[in-house]
Amino acid sequence: MRNLVPSAIKISTLEPTYNEHTSDSASSNAQESIVAAAYDVDRGLIFTASEDAQFGVRIWRTPVDPCEWNAPVLCGSFISVDSKVLSLRVIGESAQLILVTRSGDTVSWQLDDLGELISGPDIVGSVDSGILAVEWSPDDTLLVMITGEENLILMTSTFDVLSEAPLHTEDFGEDAPINVGWGAKETQFHGSIGRAHLKPSAQSSNRIQEDPHDDGLPRVSWRGDGAYFVVSSLARQTPQSDNVKGRALRVYSNEARLQSTAEIVAGLEPSLSWRPSGNLIASTQKEIRAGPSDTQRTGKHGIIFFERNGLPHGGFNLRGDDRDYRIKHLAWSSDSNVLAVHIERTQGDVVQLWTTGNYHWYLKQEILAPLSTHFTSITWHPEVSMRLLLTSPLQIIQQDYAWETCAGANSTGCVGVIDGQKILLTPFRMQNIPPPMSSHQLLANTPTDADASSGGLFLSQVPPHISLSQSHDLLAAVWQQGHVMVWALQTRITPGGGAAMNPILIWSANLPGELCRCRQVLVSSGNDDNEHRTISAVILGSDVSGNDRIVIYDFEHVILPLKSISATRTRSISLQQKNGRLVPHEVPEHLAWQAPDGSIFQVHREEESYSQICSFTEHCPSSQRVDAQLFVGLSAGGKVYATIPNAESTLLASNVNSFTVASGFVIFTTTSHDVQFAPLESVVATLASGQENGMLSPTGDENKSGGLASQAWEKRRVERGSRIVTGVPSTMSLVLQMPRGNLETINPRPMVMKVVKTDLDAGLWRKAFMACRKHRIDLSIIVEHNQQVFMAGIPAFVEQIEDVDYINLFLTSVGRSQLPAEVVADVCDSVRQDLEDRNLTKYVNSILTAYVVKSPPDHEAGLALLLRLRGVSSSLVEEAVKYIIFLVDADRLFDTALGMYDFSLVLMVAQHAQKDPREYLPFLRELRALPQYYQRFKIDDHLKRRAKALRSLSLAGPEYFQEALDYLDTYQLHDEALAIWQGTDKYMDVLGIYGAWLFDRHEYHQAATVFVEASDARRAMVSYERALEWQELFELCLKDQLDGDEITEIAYRIADELFSKKRFSESARVLLDYAKDVRQAVNSLAQGNEFAEARRIVTLHARPELMDQLLLPCALDCRAQIGDDINEMREQLRKQIARLTELRIKKVEEPDAFYNLDDPTLHNVDVMTDVSMAPTTFTRYTVAPSATSKASKRSSKTKRKMERKLGSGRKGTVDEEEYILKSVTKLVERCATTRGEIKKLLPHLLQLSQIHREEGVALQVEFDRLQSELREAIEDIWKKPDEPAPLDSWAIRMQEKAKEQLVEPLQRVPKPEMSTSEWSLKLLQQKLA
């Protein structure tokens, strides 16, 4: 539903001054006529060829830039006997301009970089019989010629002949259909009519009348990919086909091999054009009066399409009643979207632009020849799809077009589509009519005299541009000749029958004569009061020089009743630039004009002036002004920009194909097939904050962060190629059009949420609720939007919603939402309380819902409500029970009722849940026979409420105490039991069971505490002994007054356990204090390198013999053990340094093997061998397909095993170096521990004896050497290697890139630090010296 609107125009006129060789330049200029044109894409130029009886063929040049209206420059000429030009083409590869004439000459000129002809005309070839038709392939590599002898010649761009063959042949082609001998009409059953109708009638004749307007010349057209071309020629008369005089289409390959031949179609005309996309071959057909009825057409002319196999494929009729015209030429745009039809008429030629959608052809534009002359050629730009080049005898006209959606006010969602003289209108707020249908077809009747001063006829019936008001229900249309009309549409926005709209023409005017080539109109309105409205119609056109001119009409009209009022004021503003665009706006004061470079100017209506306020980065054919500040535009390259006055423009996205502004969002669809919603507030805030050229939405490589991120914008996937038609905020809908033309209306979440939040802020709870319900929005948003306001407005909410089912739906949605449990409980309780206050019986189901959806649900309260209502209405309770069973699982509800100890409620739930009585009645009878508390115990135990069951059992009586102890021990209810029996005579029994349970779990400390509390000293002492808490143990032993032998026995047991745990000091303390065994105590201390404490005890207890018997040998043993540790550490260090050196040498000498890089000599080498084995296609680059599946099936145990294997550092693996580094780090830690042991031992080695002193000296030397060696190794290992000089080669750079992906082990393992604390003895150092 887009319109093709003019965006730029360029006109270059031949000047008489170029006719220098004649005195009568005016008469010579009248004879000269431009007949051909060609684009030079590389140099941005247009070359044209003109024919002149005196000067032959002359070549002209003009730039492509639409803003340069200079006269063409004469750059060359060629004189021939027959100066009829057939083709003009610029060959970019060879930088040549090629001209082909009817007389058979092929002329070339060489071009320089500026487009100058640097050589004279060179005749590269000539055909004696002349040339009837010629056509270049789209890539300029092949040339098709049809000579005067009707031979088809295929040549290269260097004019080498590839093929030459006669044009006319009886052969169908290579794609001739195959007849399998069945399915013919003669073999079919024809009913009662029989086969008589198959015989040719004597009255009927297949003679096809010859078209008198057919020039008899062939036509050639190429497919867009250059694989095929088609030739249209008059069929040669033969004895077998003397009655056939029509045209035939023949399709050839790019090797000039005939592929297919179409059947001769009655009335087929010479015009021919193959759609670049390749699916259709377009031609024209004229009405044939003679012949059978099935060959007649209703219109004078029509476009007919053929497939590549020659079969017809539909078409459409041209519009209009003028019979005195013929179709001269057809041309497709380079993107295959627009078909240009050149119609030759006596009162002046016209070019019609047709587009298709949903299998309907729309007439979008009519281009009239200037001064009622004729067009001599039409050509589309090969790269700029919407650029059309036309030539008249004296002018070169270049028209640029753009696609535009004419969407109106958001209140109606009206969209207008141009289709010839009709404007198709559809208000999407009320109706969604699929195109080509519409809600209303407005026939734009134009006056017969557009301008009294010109006295000419109003030739064009197609308005080049229409506009709908952004704020009111108004439509304006402008015609190229200078006429404008404004309608009040009177769209019906209320439901009901009748017409969707009733347009009334309220104003029309002929534009001033100085305004020509009108191409855009905008209509806006301001609300003055309820009866009068000021309407502003702004028309953009050009003056004689091509500069833009704006004409503004302001007039008033009475709203009710509608009546036309003449214009009250006219303003005209001349601009000093060409080919700008008006920016659509809502109110007249926001009128702005966009220059071709993207600059935006504010138009001051009163002063009739303009001033620049901001600019886009590039020109945006589609733009919109939002309020007074924000401008949003879409460039031809698919980039959406936003800007505000006095700020740089910001790129929103760079892959956009359509956009609109609605509901507070910039909504745009992308080529990634999604629709995105950028909030206007965020965009304006980012622009105002001073962000310059910030990328709000990262696209491609332009991933720059601005004030927003596209991840914060909501997105929605849409069908491939979808475009926005309009957005209707009132219905929360967005209308999209698919590539094939059909429409789809969606309700995006952002648009829905915008309306919902507005309604919530206004207190329209029901409207917001219904919108969320209709569009499947989580109803918890009503609470989340503003929780405090909602909690305060619950009475109004309930009053507006009122319906029980709606309230149930709301409560259920809140209960299932992600709201915190406390919020859900507060909402449910507040709504439930309000419902109970209003009408308990009416809202009983909603109240039950409030109980159930809470987290956790309160089923008991809901069942208690049923008990309250049981005496009010039995039928109400019955329905309520059914409802709550619907909400909650029946078994769960049965258990809840059972847990309330009300058997009548249990029976009621069971009956309505349709439970089998054989399942629950015996159980209930059994329970009824039990005492009250024991009955409750059985019920709680059945429901697995263990703590509650234990409490009920405790209330059942002392005779059940033993059962209670067994019950608590079975289900480990010790904490609950302690709370129940605390302060009773049964408390100690409970503590005993609790302590035994802890002891069995090896929690000896906790068990000892419990046994002490239970006054069970024996079991407490056992627990303390198991926990090795010897202080508490011996305290308890002394309090319990155990005899000495028993205490000594306990002391030896505890000391042995402590000694085995290497708690030597504690073991010695126990032996000394409680076993009175000095010898064993000293031995424990000596074994633990606690010689200072051992010597103190020996001296304290006067046991000098222990010095020789224990301390001296133990000191030597300790020194020997430390020496072994030093030797082990030294040996480990040396082995690891040697291996690490080996690895690093390999890293330097064989980097490819070390880093597992590809060997370039093995490229394209297959691992397959020629031995006899099962074939395989695995190469060195192939990854086994089962690796992923196997990895996904690994168990956790296998994964842990793999992790251990990866960290094992096995020799030859990739992590061996890292493993060695970590091992060295651990060696440093072990060395620090050994240092502490040596520090404690050295003073005693110095003092005990001379032998010990010598051992101390040796130990100090050994450890000092180990430390030095370890310190040097660390510095050498963690030293960064010298960087070699970089080599500049591709292979080296690729290898370095691969190495960067591997993290060096030195970066993963931090360098360990050696401690510098003092540990040695000065005396031993002196002794060593």
PDB file of C-alpha atoms in Angstrom, residues 778-991:
ATOM      1  CA  ASP A 778      -0.177 -11.046  32.087  1.00  0.00           C
ATOM      2  CA  LEU A 779      -2.795  -9.445  34.311  1.00  0.00           C
ATOM      3  CA  SER A 780      -0.217  -9.009  37.059  1.00  0.00           C
ATOM      4  CA  ILE A 781       0.895  -5.888  35.170  1.00  0.00           C
ATOM      5  CA  ILE A 782      -2.114  -4.161  36.748  1.00  0.00           C
ATOM      6  CA  VAL A 783      -0.396  -4.626  40.119  1.00  0.00           C
ATOM      7  CA  GLU A 784       3.194  -4.162  38.943  1.00  0.00           C
ATOM      8  CA  HIS A 785       2.539  -0.829  37.197  1.00  0.00           C
ATOM      9  CA  ASN A 786       1.897   1.009  40.469  1.00  0.00           C
ATOM     10  CA  GLN A 787       1.368  -1.246  43.429  1.00  0.00           C
ATOM     11  CA  GLN A 788       0.483   1.485  45.902  1.00  0.00           C
ATOM     12  CA  VAL A 789      -2.121   3.026  43.617  1.00  0.00           C
ATOM     13  CA  PHE A 790      -3.631  -0.379  42.936  1.00  0.00           C
ATOM     14  CA  MET A 791      -3.832  -1.324  46.603  1.00  0.00           C
ATOM     15  CA  ALA A 792      -5.569   1.966  47.293  1.00  0.00           C
ATOM     16  CA  GLY A 793      -7.913   1.512  44.326  1.00  0.00           C
ATOM     17  CA  ILE A 794      -8.997  -2.076  44.986  1.00  0.00           C
ATOM     18  CA  PRO A 795     -12.609  -1.033  45.769  1.00  0.00           C
ATOM     19  CA  ALA A 796     -12.845   0.837  42.453  1.00  0.00           C
ATOM     20  CA  PHE A 797     -11.161  -2.061  40.673  1.00  0.00           C
ATOM     21  CA  VAL A 798     -13.670  -4.580  42.026  1.00  0.00           C
ATOM     22  CA  GLU A 799     -16.560  -2.242  41.281  1.00  0.00           C
ATOM     23  CA  GLN A 800     -15.504  -1.768  37.651  1.00  0.00           C
ATOM     24  CA  ILE A 801     -14.610  -5.394  36.959  1.00  0.00           C
ATOM     25  CA  GLU A 802     -17.629  -6.770  38.875  1.00  0.00           C
ATOM     26  CA  ASP A 803     -17.804 -10.030  36.915  1.00  0.00           C
ATOM     27  CA  VAL A 804     -16.903 -13.024  39.067  1.00  0.00           C
ATOM     28  CA  ASP A 805     -15.110 -14.858  36.251  1.00  0.00           C
ATOM     29  CA  TYR A 806     -12.972 -11.818  35.459  1.00  0.00           C
ATOM     30  CA  ILE A 807     -11.990 -11.433  39.121  1.00  0.00           C
ATOM     31  CA  ASN A 808     -11.114 -15.128  39.268  1.00  0.00           C
ATOM     32  CA  LEU A 809      -8.974 -14.729  36.152  1.00  0.00           C
ATOM     33  CA  PHE A 810      -7.199 -11.742  37.655  1.00  0.00           C
ATOM     34  CA  LEU A 811      -6.467 -13.500  40.950  1.00  0.00           C
ATOM     35  CA  THR A 812      -5.213 -16.596  39.153  1.00  0.00           C
ATOM     36  CA  SER A 813      -2.849 -14.521  36.995  1.00  0.00           C
ATOM     37  CA  VAL A 814      -1.498 -12.707  40.038  1.00  0.00           C
ATOM     38  CA  GLY A 815      -0.981 -16.009  41.840  1.00  0.00           C
ATOM     39  CA  ARG A 816       1.003 -17.440  38.923  1.00  0.00           C
ATOM     40  CA  SER A 817       3.054 -14.303  38.308  1.00  0.00           C
ATOM     41  CA  GLN A 818       6.635 -13.547  39.287  1.00  0.00           C
ATOM     42  CA  LEU A 819       5.550 -11.117  41.986  1.00  0.00           C
ATOM     43  CA  PRO A 820       7.007 -11.698  45.463  1.00  0.00           C
ATOM     44  CA  ALA A 821       4.968 -14.027  47.639  1.00  0.00           C
ATOM     45  CA  GLU A 822       4.307 -11.208  50.114  1.00  0.00           C
ATOM     46  CA  VAL A 823       2.847  -8.983  47.388  1.00  0.00           C
ATOM     47  CA  VAL A 824       0.652 -11.807  46.081  1.00  0.00           C
ATOM     48  CA  ALA A 825      -0.613 -12.488  49.602  1.00  0.00           C
ATOM     49  CA  ASP A 826      -1.372  -8.805  50.218  1.00  0.00           C
ATOM     50  CA  VAL A 827      -3.251  -8.458  46.924  1.00  0.00           C
ATOM     51  CA  CYS A 828      -5.269 -11.632  47.467  1.00  0.00           C
ATOM     52  CA  ASP A 829      -6.124 -10.726  51.056  1.00  0.00           C
ATOM     53  CA  SER A 830      -7.146  -7.180  50.156  1.00  0.00           C
ATOM     54  CA  VAL A 831      -9.305  -8.255  47.227  1.00  0.00           C
ATOM     55  CA  ARG A 832     -10.819 -11.064  49.307  1.00  0.00           C
ATOM     56  CA  GLN A 833     -11.638  -8.714  52.163  1.00  0.00           C
ATOM     57  CA  ASP A 834     -13.321  -6.253  49.794  1.00  0.00           C
ATOM     58  CA  LEU A 835     -15.338  -9.056  48.192  1.00  0.00           C
ATOM     59  CA  GLU A 836     -16.448 -10.366  51.591  1.00  0.00           C
ATOM     60  CA  ASP A 837     -17.585  -6.891  52.591  1.00  0.00           C
ATOM     61  CA  ARG A 838     -19.552  -6.470  49.373  1.00  0.00           C
ATOM     62  CA  ASN A 839     -21.378  -9.755  48.964  1.00  0.00           C
ATOM     63  CA  LEU A 840     -20.084 -12.991  50.434  1.00  0.00           C
ATOM     64  CA  THR A 841     -22.534 -15.252  48.629  1.00  0.00           C
ATOM     65  CA  LYS A 842     -22.038 -13.609  45.203  1.00  0.00           C
ATOM     66  CA  TYR A 843     -18.267 -13.636  45.268  1.00  0.00           C
ATOM     67  CA  VAL A 844     -17.752 -16.928  47.087  1.00  0.00           C
ATOM     68  CA  ASN A 845     -15.875 -18.410  44.137  1.00  0.00           C
ATOM     69  CA  SER A 846     -13.595 -15.386  43.915  1.00  0.00           C
ATOM     70  CA  ILE A 847     -12.943 -15.558  47.654  1.00  0.00           C
ATOM     71  CA  LEU A 848     -12.035 -19.228  47.358  1.00  0.00           C
ATOM     72  CA  THR A 849      -9.721 -18.327  44.463  1.00  0.00           C
ATOM     73  CA  ALA A 850      -7.998 -15.723  46.626  1.00  0.00           C
ATOM     74  CA  TYR A 851      -7.334 -18.372  49.276  1.00  0.00           C
ATOM     75  CA  VAL A 852      -6.064 -20.925  46.784  1.00  0.00           C
ATOM     76  CA  VAL A 853      -3.705 -18.804  44.637  1.00  0.00           C
ATOM     77  CA  LYS A 854      -1.757 -17.454  47.596  1.00  0.00           C
ATOM     78  CA  SER A 855       1.774 -18.669  48.136  1.00  0.00           C
ATOM     79  CA  PRO A 856       1.565 -20.871  50.094  1.00  0.00           C
ATOM     80  CA  PRO A 857      -2.117 -21.585  49.416  1.00  0.00           C
ATOM     81  CA  ASP A 858      -4.493 -21.437  52.356  1.00  0.00           C
ATOM     82  CA  HIS A 859      -6.735 -24.423  51.607  1.00  0.00           C
ATOM     83  CA  GLU A 860      -7.894 -24.742  55.186  1.00  0.00           C
ATOM     84  CA  ALA A 861      -9.241 -21.203  55.213  1.00  0.00           C
ATOM     85  CA  GLY A 862     -11.131 -21.908  52.017  1.00  0.00           C
ATOM     86  CA  LEU A 863     -12.684 -25.042  53.474  1.00  0.00           C
ATOM     87  CA  ALA A 864     -13.464 -23.139  56.680  1.00  0.00           C
ATOM     88  CA  LEU A 865     -15.409 -20.678  54.537  1.00  0.00           C
ATOM     89  CA  LEU A 866     -17.480 -23.552  53.247  1.00  0.00           C
ATOM     90  CA  LEU A 867     -18.239 -24.571  56.820  1.00  0.00           C
ATOM     91  CA  ARG A 868     -19.441 -21.031  57.510  1.00  0.00           C
ATOM     92  CA  LEU A 869     -21.725 -21.093  54.473  1.00  0.00           C
ATOM     93  CA  ARG A 870     -23.070 -24.566  55.155  1.00  0.00           C
ATOM     94  CA  GLY A 871     -25.855 -23.196  57.281  1.00  0.00           C
ATOM     95  CA  VAL A 872     -26.731 -20.392  54.843  1.00  0.00           C
ATOM     96  CA  SER A 873     -27.357 -22.230  51.586  1.00  0.00           C
ATOM     97  CA  SER A 874     -26.667 -25.862  50.866  1.00  0.00           C
ATOM     98  CA  SER A 875     -26.863 -25.345  47.092  1.00  0.00           C
ATOM     99  CA  LEU A 876     -24.340 -22.507  47.301  1.00  0.00           C
ATOM    100  CA  VAL A 877     -21.957 -24.667  49.303  1.00  0.00           C
ATOM    101  CA  GLU A 878     -22.352 -27.492  46.840  1.00  0.00           C
ATOM    102  CA  GLU A 879     -21.403 -25.246  43.918  1.00  0.00           C
ATOM    103  CA  ALA A 880     -18.533 -23.778  45.920  1.00  0.00           C
ATOM    104  CA  VAL A 881     -17.192 -27.249  46.709  1.00  0.00           C
ATOM    105  CA  LYS A 882     -17.300 -28.156  43.041  1.00  0.00           C
ATOM    106  CA  TYR A 883     -15.461 -24.955  42.216  1.00  0.00           C
ATOM    107  CA  ILE A 884     -12.689 -25.415  44.770  1.00  0.00           C
ATOM    108  CA  ILE A 885     -12.264 -29.014  43.608  1.00  0.00           C
ATOM    109  CA  PHE A 886     -11.827 -27.571  40.108  1.00  0.00           C
ATOM    110  CA  LEU A 887      -9.081 -25.280  41.418  1.00  0.00           C
ATOM    111  CA  VAL A 888      -7.271 -27.758  43.659  1.00  0.00           C
ATOM    112  CA  ASP A 889      -6.401 -31.405  43.185  1.00  0.00           C
ATOM    113  CA  ALA A 890      -9.190 -33.505  44.728  1.00  0.00           C
ATOM    114  CA  ASP A 891      -6.835 -35.776  46.682  1.00  0.00           C
ATOM    115  CA  ARG A 892      -4.995 -32.799  48.083  1.00  0.00           C
ATOM    116  CA  LEU A 893      -8.263 -31.159  49.088  1.00  0.00           C
ATOM    117  CA  PHE A 894      -9.429 -34.423  50.678  1.00  0.00           C
ATOM    118  CA  ASP A 895      -6.246 -34.531  52.760  1.00  0.00           C
ATOM    119  CA  THR A 896      -6.695 -30.899  53.780  1.00  0.00           C
ATOM    120  CA  ALA A 897     -10.258 -31.549  54.915  1.00  0.00           C
ATOM    121  CA  LEU A 898      -9.084 -34.638  56.788  1.00  0.00           C
ATOM    122  CA  GLY A 899      -6.415 -32.550  58.480  1.00  0.00           C
ATOM    123  CA  MET A 900      -9.127 -30.254  59.816  1.00  0.00           C
ATOM    124  CA  TYR A 901     -10.555 -33.276  61.761  1.00  0.00           C
ATOM    125  CA  ASP A 902     -14.079 -32.568  60.395  1.00  0.00           C
ATOM    126  CA  PHE A 903     -15.451 -35.799  58.975  1.00  0.00           C
ATOM    127  CA  SER A 904     -18.559 -34.156  57.532  1.00  0.00           C
ATOM    128  CA  LEU A 905     -16.373 -31.847  55.460  1.00  0.00           C
ATOM    129  CA  VAL A 906     -14.289 -34.818  54.399  1.00  0.00           C
ATOM    130  CA  LEU A 907     -17.364 -36.679  53.232  1.00  0.00           C
ATOM    131  CA  MET A 908     -18.627 -33.631  51.325  1.00  0.00           C
ATOM    132  CA  VAL A 909     -15.350 -33.210  49.484  1.00  0.00           C
ATOM    133  CA  ALA A 910     -15.089 -36.941  48.784  1.00  0.00           C
ATOM    134  CA  GLN A 911     -18.594 -37.138  47.388  1.00  0.00           C
ATOM    135  CA  HIS A 912     -18.183 -34.149  45.023  1.00  0.00           C
ATOM    136  CA  ALA A 913     -14.740 -35.351  43.989  1.00  0.00           C
ATOM    137  CA  GLN A 914     -16.363 -38.611  42.909  1.00  0.00           C
ATOM    138  CA  LYS A 915     -13.982 -40.712  44.969  1.00  0.00           C
ATOM    139  CA  ASP A 916     -14.738 -44.411  45.378  1.00  0.00           C
ATOM    140  CA  PRO A 917     -16.382 -44.946  48.818  1.00  0.00           C
ATOM    141  CA  ARG A 918     -14.534 -48.237  49.130  1.00  0.00           C
ATOM    142  CA  GLU A 919     -11.333 -46.267  49.303  1.00  0.00           C
ATOM    143  CA  TYR A 920     -12.110 -43.886  52.132  1.00  0.00           C
ATOM    144  CA  LEU A 921     -15.124 -45.184  54.145  1.00  0.00           C
ATOM    145  CA  PRO A 922     -13.277 -48.068  55.910  1.00  0.00           C
ATOM    146  CA  PHE A 923     -10.478 -45.695  56.784  1.00  0.00           C
ATOM    147  CA  LEU A 924     -12.897 -43.123  58.208  1.00  0.00           C
ATOM    148  CA  ARG A 925     -14.731 -45.788  60.255  1.00  0.00           C
ATOM    149  CA  GLU A 926     -11.428 -46.905  61.719  1.00  0.00           C
ATOM    150  CA  LEU A 927     -10.566 -43.348  62.678  1.00  0.00           C
ATOM    151  CA  ARG A 928     -13.956 -42.709  64.292  1.00  0.00           C
ATOM    152  CA  ALA A 929     -13.372 -45.623  66.687  1.00  0.00           C
ATOM    153  CA  LEU A 930     -10.173 -44.125  68.126  1.00  0.00           C
ATOM    154  CA  PRO A 931      -9.817 -41.679  71.066  1.00  0.00           C
ATOM    155  CA  GLN A 932      -9.694 -38.021  70.107  1.00  0.00           C
ATOM    156  CA  TYR A 933      -5.954 -37.281  70.297  1.00  0.00           C
ATOM    157  CA  TYR A 934      -4.871 -40.697  69.147  1.00  0.00           C
ATOM    158  CA  GLN A 935      -7.310 -40.261  66.269  1.00  0.00           C
ATOM    159  CA  ARG A 936      -5.659 -36.961  65.380  1.00  0.00           C
ATOM    160  CA  PHE A 937      -2.261 -38.650  65.661  1.00  0.00           C
ATOM    161  CA  LYS A 938      -3.337 -41.241  63.114  1.00  0.00           C
ATOM    162  CA  ILE A 939      -4.688 -38.540  60.800  1.00  0.00           C
ATOM    163  CA  ASP A 940      -1.519 -36.422  61.027  1.00  0.00           C
ATOM    164  CA  ASP A 941       0.644 -39.471  60.553  1.00  0.00           C
ATOM    165  CA  HIS A 942      -1.407 -40.421  57.496  1.00  0.00           C
ATOM    166  CA  LEU A 943      -0.922 -36.898  56.127  1.00  0.00           C
ATOM    167  CA  LYS A 944       2.805 -37.105  56.977  1.00  0.00           C
ATOM    168  CA  ARG A 945       2.558 -34.157  59.312  1.00  0.00           C
ATOM    169  CA  ARG A 946       5.098 -35.754  61.667  1.00  0.00           C
ATOM    170  CA  ALA A 947       5.624 -32.907  64.115  1.00  0.00           C
ATOM    171  CA  LYS A 948       1.912 -32.360  64.548  1.00  0.00           C
ATOM    172  CA  ALA A 949       1.364 -36.097  64.865  1.00  0.00           C
ATOM    173  CA  LEU A 950       3.981 -36.275  67.659  1.00  0.00           C
ATOM    174  CA  ARG A 951       2.286 -33.462  69.541  1.00  0.00           C
ATOM    175  CA  SER A 952      -1.098 -35.155  69.208  1.00  0.00           C
ATOM    176  CA  LEU A 953       0.438 -38.412  70.455  1.00  0.00           C
ATOM    177  CA  SER A 954       1.925 -36.598  73.463  1.00  0.00           C
ATOM    178  CA  LEU A 955      -1.604 -35.435  74.375  1.00  0.00           C
ATOM    179  CA  ALA A 956      -3.059 -38.923  74.004  1.00  0.00           C
ATOM    180  CA  GLY A 957      -1.846 -40.000  77.500  1.00  0.00           C
ATOM    181  CA  PRO A 958       1.159 -41.542  79.287  1.00  0.00           C
ATOM    182  CA  GLU A 959       0.279 -45.014  78.042  1.00  0.00           C
ATOM    183  CA  TYR A 960       1.378 -43.882  74.532  1.00  0.00           C
ATOM    184  CA  PHE A 961       4.742 -42.415  75.684  1.00  0.00           C
ATOM    185  CA  GLN A 962       6.835 -45.382  74.560  1.00  0.00           C
ATOM    186  CA  GLU A 963       5.145 -45.255  71.167  1.00  0.00           C
ATOM    187  CA  ALA A 964       5.942 -41.567  71.063  1.00  0.00           C
ATOM    188  CA  LEU A 965       9.633 -42.297  71.764  1.00  0.00           C
ATOM    189  CA  ASP A 966       9.723 -44.844  68.996  1.00  0.00           C
ATOM    190  CA  TYR A 967       7.926 -42.420  66.673  1.00  0.00           C
ATOM    191  CA  LEU A 968      10.327 -39.536  67.311  1.00  0.00           C
ATOM    192  CA  ASP A 969      13.331 -41.834  66.945  1.00  0.00           C
ATOM    193  CA  THR A 970      11.951 -43.234  63.657  1.00  0.00           C
ATOM    194  CA  TYR A 971      11.334 -39.815  62.068  1.00  0.00           C
ATOM    195  CA  GLN A 972      14.124 -37.933  63.950  1.00  0.00           C
ATOM    196  CA  LEU A 973      11.788 -35.454  65.578  1.00  0.00           C
ATOM    197  CA  HIS A 974      14.207 -34.659  68.389  1.00  0.00           C
ATOM    198  CA  ASP A 975      13.863 -30.883  68.325  1.00  0.00           C
ATOM    199  CA  GLU A 976      10.064 -31.093  68.380  1.00  0.00           C
ATOM    200  CA  ALA A 977      10.182 -33.716  71.151  1.00  0.00           C
ATOM    201  CA  LEU A 978      12.482 -31.578  73.309  1.00  0.00           C
ATOM    202  CA  ALA A 979      10.071 -28.667  72.939  1.00  0.00           C
ATOM    203  CA  ILE A 980       7.068 -30.878  73.800  1.00  0.00           C
ATOM    204  CA  TRP A 981       8.450 -32.644  76.912  1.00  0.00           C
ATOM    205  CA  GLN A 982      10.628 -29.850  78.258  1.00  0.00           C
ATOM    206  CA  GLY A 983       9.930 -29.332  81.955  1.00  0.00           C
ATOM    207  CA  THR A 984       8.381 -32.774  82.392  1.00  0.00           C
ATOM    208  CA  ASP A 985       9.672 -35.968  83.950  1.00  0.00           C
ATOM    209  CA  LYS A 986       9.961 -37.483  80.467  1.00  0.00           C
ATOM    210  CA  TYR A 987      12.500 -34.896  79.332  1.00  0.00           C
ATOM    211  CA  MET A 988      15.540 -36.969  80.367  1.00  0.00           C
ATOM    212  CA  ASP A 989      14.351 -39.936  78.351  1.00  0.00           C
ATOM    213  CA  VAL A 990      14.030 -37.762  75.291  1.00  0.00           C
ATOM    214  CA  LEU A 991      17.533 -36.376  75.837  1.00  0.00           C
TER     215      LEU A 991
END
